[in-house]
Short mmCIF file of C-alpha atoms in Angstrom, two decimals:
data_model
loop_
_atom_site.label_atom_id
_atom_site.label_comp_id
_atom_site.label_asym_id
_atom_site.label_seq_id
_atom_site.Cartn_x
_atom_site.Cartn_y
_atom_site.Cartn_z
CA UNK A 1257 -9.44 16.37 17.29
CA UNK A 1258 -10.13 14.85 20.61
CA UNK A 1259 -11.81 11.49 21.18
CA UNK A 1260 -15.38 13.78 22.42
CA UNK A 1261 -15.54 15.44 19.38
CA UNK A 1262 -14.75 12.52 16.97
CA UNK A 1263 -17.72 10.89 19.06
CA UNK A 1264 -19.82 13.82 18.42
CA UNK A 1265 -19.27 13.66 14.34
CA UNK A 1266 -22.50 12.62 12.91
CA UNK A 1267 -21.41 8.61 11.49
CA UNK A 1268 -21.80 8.55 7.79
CA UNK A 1269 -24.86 6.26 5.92
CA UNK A 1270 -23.65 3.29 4.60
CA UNK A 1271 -24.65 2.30 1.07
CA UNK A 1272 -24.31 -0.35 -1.16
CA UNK A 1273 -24.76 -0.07 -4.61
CA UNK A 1274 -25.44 -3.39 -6.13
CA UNK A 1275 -24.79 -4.56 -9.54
CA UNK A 1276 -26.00 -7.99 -11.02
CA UNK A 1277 -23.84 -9.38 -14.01
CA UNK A 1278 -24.03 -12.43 -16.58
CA UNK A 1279 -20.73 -12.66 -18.73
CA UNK A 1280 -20.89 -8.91 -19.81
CA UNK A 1281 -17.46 -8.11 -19.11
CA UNK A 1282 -16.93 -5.32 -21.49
CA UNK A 1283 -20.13 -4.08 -19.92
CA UNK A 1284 -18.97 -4.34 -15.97
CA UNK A 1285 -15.53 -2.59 -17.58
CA UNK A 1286 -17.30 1.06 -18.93
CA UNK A 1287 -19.83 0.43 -15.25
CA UNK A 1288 -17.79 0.32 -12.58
CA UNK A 1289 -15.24 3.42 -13.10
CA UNK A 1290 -18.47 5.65 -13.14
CA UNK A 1291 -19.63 3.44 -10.22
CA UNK A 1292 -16.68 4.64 -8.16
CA UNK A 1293 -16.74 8.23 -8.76
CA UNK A 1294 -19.98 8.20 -7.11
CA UNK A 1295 -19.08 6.47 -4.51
CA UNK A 1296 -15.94 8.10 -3.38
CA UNK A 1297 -17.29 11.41 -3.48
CA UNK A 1298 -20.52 11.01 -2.09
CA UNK A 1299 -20.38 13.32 1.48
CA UNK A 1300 -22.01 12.09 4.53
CA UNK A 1301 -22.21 8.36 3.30
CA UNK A 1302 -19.66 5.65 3.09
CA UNK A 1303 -20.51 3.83 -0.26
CA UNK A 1304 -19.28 0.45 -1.48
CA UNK A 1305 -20.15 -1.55 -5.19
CA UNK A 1306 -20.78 -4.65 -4.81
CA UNK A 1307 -20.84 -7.06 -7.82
CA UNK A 1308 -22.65 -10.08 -7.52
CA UNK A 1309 -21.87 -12.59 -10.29
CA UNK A 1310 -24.59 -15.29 -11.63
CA UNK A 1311 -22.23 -16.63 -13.74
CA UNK A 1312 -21.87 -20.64 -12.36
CA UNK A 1313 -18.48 -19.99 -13.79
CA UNK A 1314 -17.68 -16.97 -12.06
CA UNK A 1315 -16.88 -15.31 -15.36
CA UNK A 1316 -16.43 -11.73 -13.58
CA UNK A 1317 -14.13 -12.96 -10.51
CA UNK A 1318 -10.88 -12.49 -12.23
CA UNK A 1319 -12.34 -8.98 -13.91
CA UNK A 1320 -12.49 -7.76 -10.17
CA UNK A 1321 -9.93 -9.26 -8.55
CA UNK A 1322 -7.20 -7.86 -11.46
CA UNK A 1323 -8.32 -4.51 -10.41
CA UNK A 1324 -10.61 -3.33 -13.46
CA UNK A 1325 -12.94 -2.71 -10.85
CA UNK A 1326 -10.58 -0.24 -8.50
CA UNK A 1327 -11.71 1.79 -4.96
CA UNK A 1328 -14.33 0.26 -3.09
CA UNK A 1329 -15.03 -3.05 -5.02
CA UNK A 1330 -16.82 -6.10 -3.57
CA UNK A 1331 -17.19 -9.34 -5.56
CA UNK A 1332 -19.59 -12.06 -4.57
CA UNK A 1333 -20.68 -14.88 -6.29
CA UNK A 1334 -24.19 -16.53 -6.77
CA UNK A 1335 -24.02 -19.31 -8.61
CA UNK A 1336 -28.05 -20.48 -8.70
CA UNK A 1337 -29.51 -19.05 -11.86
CA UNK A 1338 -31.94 -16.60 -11.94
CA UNK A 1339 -32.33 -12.78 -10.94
CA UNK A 1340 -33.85 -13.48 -7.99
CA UNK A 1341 -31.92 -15.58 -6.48
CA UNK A 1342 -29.27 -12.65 -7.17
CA UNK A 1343 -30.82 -9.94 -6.13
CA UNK A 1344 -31.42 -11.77 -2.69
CA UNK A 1345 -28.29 -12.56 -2.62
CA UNK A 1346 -27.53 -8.56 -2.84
CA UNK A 1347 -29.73 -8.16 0.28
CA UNK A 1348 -27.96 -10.81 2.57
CA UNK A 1349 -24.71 -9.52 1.82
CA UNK A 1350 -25.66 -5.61 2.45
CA UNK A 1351 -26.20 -6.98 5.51
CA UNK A 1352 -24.43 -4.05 7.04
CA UNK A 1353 -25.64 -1.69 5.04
CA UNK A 1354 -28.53 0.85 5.02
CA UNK A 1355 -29.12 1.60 2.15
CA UNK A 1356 -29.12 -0.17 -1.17
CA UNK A 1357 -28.87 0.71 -4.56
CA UNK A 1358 -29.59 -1.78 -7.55
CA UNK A 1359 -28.49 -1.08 -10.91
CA UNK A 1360 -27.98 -3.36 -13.79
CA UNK A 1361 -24.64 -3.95 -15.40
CA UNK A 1362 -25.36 -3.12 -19.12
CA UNK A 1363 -26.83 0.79 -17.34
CA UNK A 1364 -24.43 3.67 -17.65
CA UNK A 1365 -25.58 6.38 -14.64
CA UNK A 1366 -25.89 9.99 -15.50
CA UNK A 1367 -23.08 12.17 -13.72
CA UNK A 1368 -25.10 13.14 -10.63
CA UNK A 1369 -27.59 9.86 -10.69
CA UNK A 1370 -26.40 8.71 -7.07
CA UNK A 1371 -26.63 12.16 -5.38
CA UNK A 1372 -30.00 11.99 -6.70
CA UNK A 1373 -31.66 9.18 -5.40
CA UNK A 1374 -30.02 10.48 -2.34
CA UNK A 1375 -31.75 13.27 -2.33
CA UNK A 1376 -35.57 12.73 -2.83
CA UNK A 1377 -34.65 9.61 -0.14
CA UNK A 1378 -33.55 12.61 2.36
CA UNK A 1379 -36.50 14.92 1.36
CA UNK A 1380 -39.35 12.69 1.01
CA UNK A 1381 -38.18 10.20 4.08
CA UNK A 1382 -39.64 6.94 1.72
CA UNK A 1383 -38.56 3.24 1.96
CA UNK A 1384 -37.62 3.47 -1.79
CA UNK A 1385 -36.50 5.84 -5.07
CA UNK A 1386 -37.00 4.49 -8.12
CA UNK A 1387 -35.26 6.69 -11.65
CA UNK A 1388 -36.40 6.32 -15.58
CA UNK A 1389 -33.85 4.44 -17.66
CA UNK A 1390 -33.71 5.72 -20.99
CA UNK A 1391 -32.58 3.36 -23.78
CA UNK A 1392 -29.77 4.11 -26.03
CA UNK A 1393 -29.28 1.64 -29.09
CA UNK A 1394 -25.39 0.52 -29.95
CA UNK A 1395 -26.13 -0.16 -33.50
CA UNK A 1396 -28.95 2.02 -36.08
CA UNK A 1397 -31.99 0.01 -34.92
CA UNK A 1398 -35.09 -1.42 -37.83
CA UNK A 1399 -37.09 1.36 -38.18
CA UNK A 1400 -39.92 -0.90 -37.48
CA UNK A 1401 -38.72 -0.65 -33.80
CA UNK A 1402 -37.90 2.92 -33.79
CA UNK A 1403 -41.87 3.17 -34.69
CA UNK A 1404 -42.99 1.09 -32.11
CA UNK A 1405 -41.87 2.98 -29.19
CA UNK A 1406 -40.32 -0.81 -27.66
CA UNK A 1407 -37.83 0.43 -25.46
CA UNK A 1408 -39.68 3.71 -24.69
CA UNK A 1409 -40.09 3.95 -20.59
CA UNK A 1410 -42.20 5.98 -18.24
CA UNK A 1411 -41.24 9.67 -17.25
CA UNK A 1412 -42.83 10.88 -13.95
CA UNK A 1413 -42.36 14.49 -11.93
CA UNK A 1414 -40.17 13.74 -9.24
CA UNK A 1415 -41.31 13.68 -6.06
CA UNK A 1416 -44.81 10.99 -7.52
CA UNK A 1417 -45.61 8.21 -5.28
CA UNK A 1418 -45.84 4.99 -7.51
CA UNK A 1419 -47.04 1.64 -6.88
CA UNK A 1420 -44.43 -0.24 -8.48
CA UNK A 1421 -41.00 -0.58 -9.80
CA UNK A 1422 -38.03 -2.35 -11.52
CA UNK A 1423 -35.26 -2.85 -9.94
CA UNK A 1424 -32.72 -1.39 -12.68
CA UNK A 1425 -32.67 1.86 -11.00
CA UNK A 1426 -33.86 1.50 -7.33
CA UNK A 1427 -32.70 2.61 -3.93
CA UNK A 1428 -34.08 0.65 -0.97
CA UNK A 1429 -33.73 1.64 2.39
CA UNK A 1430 -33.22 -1.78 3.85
CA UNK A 1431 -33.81 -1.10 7.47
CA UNK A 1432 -37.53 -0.75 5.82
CA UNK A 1433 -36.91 -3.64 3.78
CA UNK A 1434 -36.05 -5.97 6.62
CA UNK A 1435 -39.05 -4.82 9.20
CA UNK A 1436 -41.30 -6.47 6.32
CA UNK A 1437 -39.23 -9.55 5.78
CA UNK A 1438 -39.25 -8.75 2.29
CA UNK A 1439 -37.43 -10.84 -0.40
CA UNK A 1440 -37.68 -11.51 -4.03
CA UNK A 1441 -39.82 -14.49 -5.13
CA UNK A 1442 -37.38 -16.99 -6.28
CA UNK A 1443 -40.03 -18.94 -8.10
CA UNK A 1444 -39.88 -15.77 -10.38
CA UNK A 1445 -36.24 -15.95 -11.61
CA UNK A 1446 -36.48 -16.75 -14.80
CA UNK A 1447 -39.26 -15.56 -15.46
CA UNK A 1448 -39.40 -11.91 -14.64
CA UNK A 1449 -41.72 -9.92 -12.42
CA UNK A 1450 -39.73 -10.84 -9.51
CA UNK A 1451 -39.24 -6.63 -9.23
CA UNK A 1452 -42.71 -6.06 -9.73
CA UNK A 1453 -43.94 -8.24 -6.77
CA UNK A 1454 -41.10 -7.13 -4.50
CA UNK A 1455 -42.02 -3.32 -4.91
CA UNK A 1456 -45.59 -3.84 -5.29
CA UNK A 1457 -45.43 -5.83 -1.38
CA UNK A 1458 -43.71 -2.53 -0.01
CA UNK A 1459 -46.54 -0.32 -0.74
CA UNK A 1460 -48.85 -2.60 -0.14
CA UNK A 1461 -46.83 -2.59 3.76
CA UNK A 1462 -47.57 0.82 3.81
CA UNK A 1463 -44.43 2.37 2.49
CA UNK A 1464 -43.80 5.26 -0.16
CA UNK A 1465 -42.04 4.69 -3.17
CA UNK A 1466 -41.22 7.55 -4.70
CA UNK A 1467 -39.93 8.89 -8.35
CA UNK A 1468 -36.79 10.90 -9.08
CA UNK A 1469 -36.40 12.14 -12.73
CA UNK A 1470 -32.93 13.62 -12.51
CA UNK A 1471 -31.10 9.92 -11.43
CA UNK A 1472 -31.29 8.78 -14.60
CA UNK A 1473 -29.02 5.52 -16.36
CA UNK A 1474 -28.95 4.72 -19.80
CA UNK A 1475 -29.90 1.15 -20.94
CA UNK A 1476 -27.46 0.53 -23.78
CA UNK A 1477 -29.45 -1.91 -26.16
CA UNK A 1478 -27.34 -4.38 -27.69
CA UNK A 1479 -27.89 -5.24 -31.63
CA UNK A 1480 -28.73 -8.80 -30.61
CA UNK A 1481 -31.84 -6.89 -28.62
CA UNK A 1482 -32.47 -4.81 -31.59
CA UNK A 1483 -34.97 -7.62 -33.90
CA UNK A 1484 -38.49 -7.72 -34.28
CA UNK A 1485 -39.06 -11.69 -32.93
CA UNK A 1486 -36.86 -10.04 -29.36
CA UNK A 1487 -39.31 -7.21 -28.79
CA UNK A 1488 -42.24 -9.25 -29.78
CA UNK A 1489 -40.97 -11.50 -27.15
CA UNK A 1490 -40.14 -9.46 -24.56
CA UNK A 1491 -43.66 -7.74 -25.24
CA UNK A 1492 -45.10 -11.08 -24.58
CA UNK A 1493 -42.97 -11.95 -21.66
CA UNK A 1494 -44.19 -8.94 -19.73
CA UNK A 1495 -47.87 -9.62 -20.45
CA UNK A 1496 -47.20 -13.07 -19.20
CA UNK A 1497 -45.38 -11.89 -15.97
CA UNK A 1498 -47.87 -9.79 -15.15
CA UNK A 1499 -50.10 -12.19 -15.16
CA UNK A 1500 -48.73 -14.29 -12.75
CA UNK A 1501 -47.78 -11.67 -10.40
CA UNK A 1502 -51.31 -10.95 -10.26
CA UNK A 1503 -52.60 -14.17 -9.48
CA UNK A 1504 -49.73 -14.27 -6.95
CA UNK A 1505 -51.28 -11.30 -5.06
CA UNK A 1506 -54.03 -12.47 -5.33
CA UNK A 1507 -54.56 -16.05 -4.37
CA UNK A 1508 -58.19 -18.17 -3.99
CA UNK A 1509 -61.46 -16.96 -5.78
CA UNK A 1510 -61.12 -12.93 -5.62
CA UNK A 1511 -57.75 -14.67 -7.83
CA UNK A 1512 -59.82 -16.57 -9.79
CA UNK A 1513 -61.96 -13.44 -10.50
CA UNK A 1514 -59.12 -11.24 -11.42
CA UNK A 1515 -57.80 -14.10 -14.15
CA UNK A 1516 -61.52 -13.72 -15.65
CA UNK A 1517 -60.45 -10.00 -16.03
CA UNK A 1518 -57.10 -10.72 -17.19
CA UNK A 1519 -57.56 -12.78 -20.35
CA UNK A 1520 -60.97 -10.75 -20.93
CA UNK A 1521 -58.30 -7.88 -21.46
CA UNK A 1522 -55.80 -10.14 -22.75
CA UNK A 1523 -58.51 -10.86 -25.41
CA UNK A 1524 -59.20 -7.19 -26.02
CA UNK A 1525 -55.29 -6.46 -26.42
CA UNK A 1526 -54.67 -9.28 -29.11
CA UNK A 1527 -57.90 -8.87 -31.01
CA UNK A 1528 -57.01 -4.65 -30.93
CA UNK A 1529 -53.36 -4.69 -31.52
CA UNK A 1530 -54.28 -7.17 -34.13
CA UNK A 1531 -56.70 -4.93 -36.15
CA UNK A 1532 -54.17 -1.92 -35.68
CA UNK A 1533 -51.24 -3.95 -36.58
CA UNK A 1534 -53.61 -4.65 -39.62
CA UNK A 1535 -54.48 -0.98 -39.90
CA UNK A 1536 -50.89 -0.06 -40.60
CA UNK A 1537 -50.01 -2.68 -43.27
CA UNK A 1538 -53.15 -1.08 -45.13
CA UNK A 1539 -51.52 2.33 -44.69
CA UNK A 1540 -48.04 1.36 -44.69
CA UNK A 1541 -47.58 2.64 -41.44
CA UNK A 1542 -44.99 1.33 -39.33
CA UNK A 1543 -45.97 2.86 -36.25
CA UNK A 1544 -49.73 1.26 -36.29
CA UNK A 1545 -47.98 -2.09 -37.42
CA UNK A 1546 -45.18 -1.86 -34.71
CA UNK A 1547 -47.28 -0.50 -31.92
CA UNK A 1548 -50.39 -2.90 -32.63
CA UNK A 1549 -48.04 -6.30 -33.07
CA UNK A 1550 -46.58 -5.03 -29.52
CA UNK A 1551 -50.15 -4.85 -28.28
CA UNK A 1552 -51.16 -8.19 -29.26
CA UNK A 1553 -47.75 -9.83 -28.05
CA UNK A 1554 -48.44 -8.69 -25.04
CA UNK A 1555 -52.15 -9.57 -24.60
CA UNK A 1556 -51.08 -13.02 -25.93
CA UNK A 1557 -48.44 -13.30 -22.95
CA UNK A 1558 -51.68 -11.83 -20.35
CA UNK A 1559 -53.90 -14.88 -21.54
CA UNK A 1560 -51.10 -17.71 -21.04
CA UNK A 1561 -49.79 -15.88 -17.77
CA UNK A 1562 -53.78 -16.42 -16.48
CA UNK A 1563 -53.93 -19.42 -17.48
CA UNK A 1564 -51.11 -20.70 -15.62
CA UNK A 1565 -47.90 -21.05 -18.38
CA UNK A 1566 -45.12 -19.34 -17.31
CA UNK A 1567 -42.38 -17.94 -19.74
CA UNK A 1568 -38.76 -18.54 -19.48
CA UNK A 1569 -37.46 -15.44 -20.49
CA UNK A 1570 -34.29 -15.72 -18.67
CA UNK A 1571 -34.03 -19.63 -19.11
CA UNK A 1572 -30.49 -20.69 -19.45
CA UNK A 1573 -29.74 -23.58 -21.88
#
């Protein structure tokens, strides 16, 4: 091939896909093979993983560097707690990159997940992709649980514009990214709803974010996850995050309005999911009791969110 038509070959994308770990070694050992099949055989982009570690001990650097992580393996290392601070850490060091994929380290991606998010990106032309996560539990979980739909996630048609995201199964076009001078809110960390505010600022800069139900991953739900007081938590935790993201957006009095409105339907949640949760121990129903102690848990964490208390869900000790 001569040097004209080498210089005529269109030059291949270049992706990242970034994953986020915290001492979940076993974890980052079942992720990254399946990782690197995707990578290597994904035509018309050149595709790197890139682990970035928030382990201040760098738990994962000898993981990667002993080559359990083999083919086109980054490691970097963040040692300031928090999923913020990582995820912007991801976007400095995909510096070169275009594109960016997030995933999180306990996810397992289905076969063709990568191709995709690739796809819809091509076809619709949008800043971001987003794909559902579906939850898979390692141990039987309390049929109390089961009942209450916790780990049950939204399904959209693909090709839906949403509003917002997580960013367990996101694609980012960061040449989009960077016009905004977009970064996650470190004040967020360890709270959560660092995602939320991050994807909610794109649209809100005019961009599309758009769904893709084929790229799916599978959340694997560890037994530790699997107990009524962790779901009633993390039920509460998004309530409160949500909270605060709001009143983030939306700073001064219109902010002051909308946390009126937000413990007003804080209120309506607890009192409701209350009742039901009542409901169902009347009629020995697990599903009202589940799906009404969820409610409240959450419309408990709305009120404390608007009135300014700020859960540590991922607070280190």
């Amino acid at each position: 091939m001569s040097e004209r038509d080498r210089a005529a070959e269109p030059r291949p994308v270049t992706l990242t896909i970034a994953v986020l770990t915290y001492r979940r070694p076993d974890d980052l050992a079942e992720l990254l093979p399946l990782l690197v099949d995707q990578a290597t055989s994904a035509a018309a982009y050149r595709v790197d993983v890139m682990i970035v570690d928030n382990d201040p001990e760098a738990g994962a650097a000898a993981f990667v560097r002993d080559g359990a992580g083999r083919g086109p393996v980054r490691y970097v290392h963040e040692p300031r707690p928090g999923i913020a601070a990582a995820r912007n850490r991801a976007l400095d060091e995909a510096s070169d990159a275009e594109l960016l994929v997030f995933i999180d380290d306990d996810e397992r991606p289905g076969p063709d997940w990568l191709a995709d998010l690739l796809r819809v990106r091509e076809r619709e032309g949008c800043a971001a992709v987003v794909g559902p996560v579906v939850s898979r539990y390692a141990v039987e979980p309390d049929p109390w649980i089961a009942a209450g739909e916790f780990f049950r996630r939204r399904r959209l048609p693909t090709g839906t514009d949403v509003d917002v995201a997580a960013t367990n199964n996101l694609l980012l076009d960061l040449g989009r990214v960077r016009a905004h001078g977009l970064r996650f809110d470190e004040r967020f960390g360890l709270i959560g709803g660092e995602d939320t505010l991050f994807t909610r600022a794109l649209v809100a800069a005019g961009e599309r974010l758009v769904w893709c139900d084929e790229a799916v991953v599978t959340d694997v739900v560890p037994p530790a996850r699997l107990t009524r007081s962790w779901v009633l938590r993390r039920a509460f935790s998004s309530g409160n995050a949500a909270a605060l993201v709001e009143a983030e957006l939306h700073p001064g009095w219109s902010g002051l309005r909308r946390r009126a409105r937000r413990v007003g339907d804080g209120l309506v949640r607890a009192a409701g999911g209350g009742a039901r949760a009542v409901l169902g121990t009347v009629l020995a129903s697990p599903a009202h009791q589940a799906k009404g102690c969820r409610t409240a848990a959450r419309g408990a964490g709305m009120i404390s969110g608007a009135a300014g208390y700020r859960y540590g869900e991922y607070r280190r000790t």
